[in-house]
Amino acid sequence: MRLSKTVDEEGSRREKEKSKHDEKREERRKQRETPSSLSVSKSKSSVDEYAKLREKSWKRPIDPADAK
């Protein structure tokens, strides 16, 4: 009888440890996601800025033959 109770206690202890471990892992995942989402928006805006810069700066160079 005592042996089965010990096994049950062991199982419940492991369940608690597992749930704590899962909670910590979930917290770490959320922390990792937050900065990455910020960096994604930053990189996205820098790509947009680059595209705009390319659109603005690209003009047909002045051909010396046209100037004459």
XYZ file of N, CA and C in Angstrom:
204
model
N 0.829 -1.196 0.000
C 0.000 0.000 0.000
C 0.874 1.260 0.000
N 1.880 1.243 0.824
C 2.778 2.402 0.941
C 3.510 2.658 -0.376
N 3.869 1.589 -1.051
C 4.619 1.711 -2.292
C 3.796 2.440 -3.361
N 2.525 2.103 -3.502
C 1.692 2.751 -4.516
C 1.493 4.231 -4.186
N 1.406 4.570 -2.919
C 1.249 5.966 -2.530
C 2.508 6.754 -2.902
N 3.664 6.150 -2.683
C 4.929 6.798 -3.027
C 5.010 7.026 -4.538
N 4.564 6.070 -5.296
C 4.566 6.202 -6.749
C 3.639 7.344 -7.166
N 2.467 7.446 -6.532
C 1.540 8.536 -6.833
C 2.158 9.889 -6.488
N 2.817 9.964 -5.340
C 3.466 11.214 -4.934
C 4.560 11.586 -5.931
N 5.306 10.587 -6.349
C 6.376 10.803 -7.329
C 5.789 11.330 -8.641
N 4.696 10.743 -9.061
C 4.051 11.179 -10.301
C 3.529 12.601 -10.202
N 2.900 12.939 -9.086
C 2.374 14.299 -8.938
C 3.516 15.307 -8.831
N 4.615 14.911 -8.196
C 5.773 15.795 -8.085
C 6.361 16.058 -9.469
N 6.436 15.006 -10.272
C 6.957 15.167 -11.632
C 6.034 16.044 -12.477
N 4.734 15.882 -12.293
C 3.776 16.717 -13.025
C 3.974 18.189 -12.678
N 4.158 18.474 -11.388
C 4.371 19.859 -10.962
C 5.653 20.411 -11.568
N 6.717 19.627 -11.530
C 7.989 20.072 -12.099
C 7.845 20.314 -13.599
N 7.130 19.434 -14.255
C 6.942 19.564 -15.700
C 6.157 20.831 -16.022
N 5.105 21.096 -15.250
C 4.308 22.298 -15.514
C 5.132 23.558 -15.258
N 5.965 23.548 -14.212
C 6.839 24.697 -13.949
C 7.818 24.884 -15.100
N 8.370 23.787 -15.562
C 9.330 23.834 -16.671
C 8.662 24.391 -17.928
N 7.448 23.930 -18.198
C 6.712 24.407 -19.370
C 6.405 25.898 -19.258
N 6.035 26.348 -18.047
C 5.744 27.768 -17.846
C 6.987 28.612 -18.105
N 8.119 28.186 -17.583
C 9.363 28.932 -17.782
C 9.735 28.964 -19.255
N 9.578 27.833 -19.923
C 9.905 27.764 -21.343
C 8.991 28.701 -22.139
N 7.725 28.742 -21.776
C 6.764 29.621 -22.445
C 7.138 31.091 -22.228
N 7.536 31.436 -20.999
C 7.949 32.811 -20.709
C 9.163 33.186 -21.543
N 10.137 32.291 -21.621
C 11.342 32.568 -22.408
C 10.994 32.743 -23.882
N 10.074 31.926 -24.369
C 9.667 32.022 -25.773
C 9.011 33.377 -26.044
N 8.156 33.817 -25.126
C 7.496 35.113 -25.290
C 8.519 36.236 -25.272
N 9.507 36.138 -24.385
C 10.539 37.172 -24.316
C 11.335 37.206 -25.608
N 11.603 36.044 -26.178
C 12.348 35.996 -27.434
C 11.522 36.563 -28.581
N 10.217 36.310 -28.568
C 9.358 36.783 -29.651
C 9.241 38.297 -29.657
N 9.153 38.916 -28.495
C 8.947 40.358 -28.420
C 10.068 41.132 -29.097
N 11.337 40.916 -28.741
C 12.390 41.662 -29.433
C 12.471 41.324 -30.916
N 12.210 40.078 -31.259
C 12.307 39.705 -32.670
C 11.224 40.403 -33.481
N 10.031 40.569 -32.917
C 8.979 41.262 -33.654
C 9.345 42.725 -33.830
N 10.015 43.317 -32.832
C 10.463 44.696 -32.968
C 11.525 44.798 -34.050
N 12.453 43.867 -34.055
C 13.514 43.915 -35.057
C 12.951 43.666 -36.449
N 11.911 42.866 -36.544
C 11.291 42.620 -37.842
C 10.685 43.917 -38.360
N 9.995 44.656 -37.491
C 9.396 45.910 -37.943
C 10.480 46.915 -38.303
N 11.587 46.924 -37.561
C 12.691 47.826 -37.885
C 13.283 47.466 -39.235
N 13.551 46.190 -39.442
C 14.158 45.781 -40.704
C 13.196 46.034 -41.858
N 11.920 45.863 -41.611
C 10.930 46.111 -42.647
C 10.950 47.586 -43.037
N 10.990 48.474 -42.030
C 10.993 49.899 -42.337
C 12.282 50.291 -43.045
N 13.409 49.690 -42.662
C 14.660 50.025 -43.333
C 14.621 49.557 -44.789
N 13.972 48.442 -45.040
C 13.825 47.969 -46.417
C 12.936 48.935 -47.191
N 11.853 49.389 -46.560
C 10.970 50.357 -47.213
C 11.712 51.656 -47.505
N 12.499 52.116 -46.516
C 13.273 53.342 -46.715
C 14.253 53.158 -47.869
N 14.887 52.017 -47.910
C 15.852 51.739 -48.971
C 15.160 51.762 -50.335
N 13.980 51.161 -50.402
C 13.240 51.130 -51.666
C 12.860 52.543 -52.090
N 12.408 53.351 -51.134
C 12.045 54.731 -51.455
C 13.266 55.502 -51.926
N 14.378 55.303 -51.233
C 15.611 55.987 -51.593
C 16.016 55.611 -53.008
N 15.891 54.329 -53.324
C 16.242 53.863 -54.669
C 15.325 54.518 -55.705
N 14.041 54.619 -55.402
C 13.101 55.227 -56.343
C 13.439 56.693 -56.576
N 13.740 57.402 -55.501
C 14.037 58.827 -55.608
C 15.356 59.064 -56.337
N 16.373 58.318 -55.958
C 17.708 58.614 -56.458
C 17.915 58.169 -57.904
N 17.110 57.219 -58.376
C 17.346 56.744 -59.733
C 16.712 57.697 -60.730
N 17.573 58.327 -61.478
C 17.125 59.163 -62.593
C 18.063 58.872 -63.743
N 17.598 59.087 -64.917
C 18.444 58.850 -66.079
C 19.587 59.857 -66.063
N 20.808 59.370 -66.149
C 21.930 60.307 -66.133
C 21.873 61.244 -67.342
N 22.360 62.436 -67.133
C 22.352 63.423 -68.225
C 23.339 62.961 -69.293
N 22.837 62.854 -70.477
C 23.675 62.416 -71.596
C 24.354 63.649 -72.200
N 25.668 63.643 -72.310
C 26.357 64.813 -72.875
C 25.872 65.152 -74.287
N 25.403 64.183 -75.035
C 24.903 64.438 -76.392
C 23.623 65.266 -76.348
N 22.788 65.068 -75.283
C 21.549 65.833 -75.151
C 21.828 67.286 -74.781
N 22.893 67.515 -74.042
C 23.203 68.864 -73.575
C 23.648 69.768 -74.722
N 24.173 69.210 -75.787
C 24.690 70.037 -76.894
C 23.616 70.559 -77.783
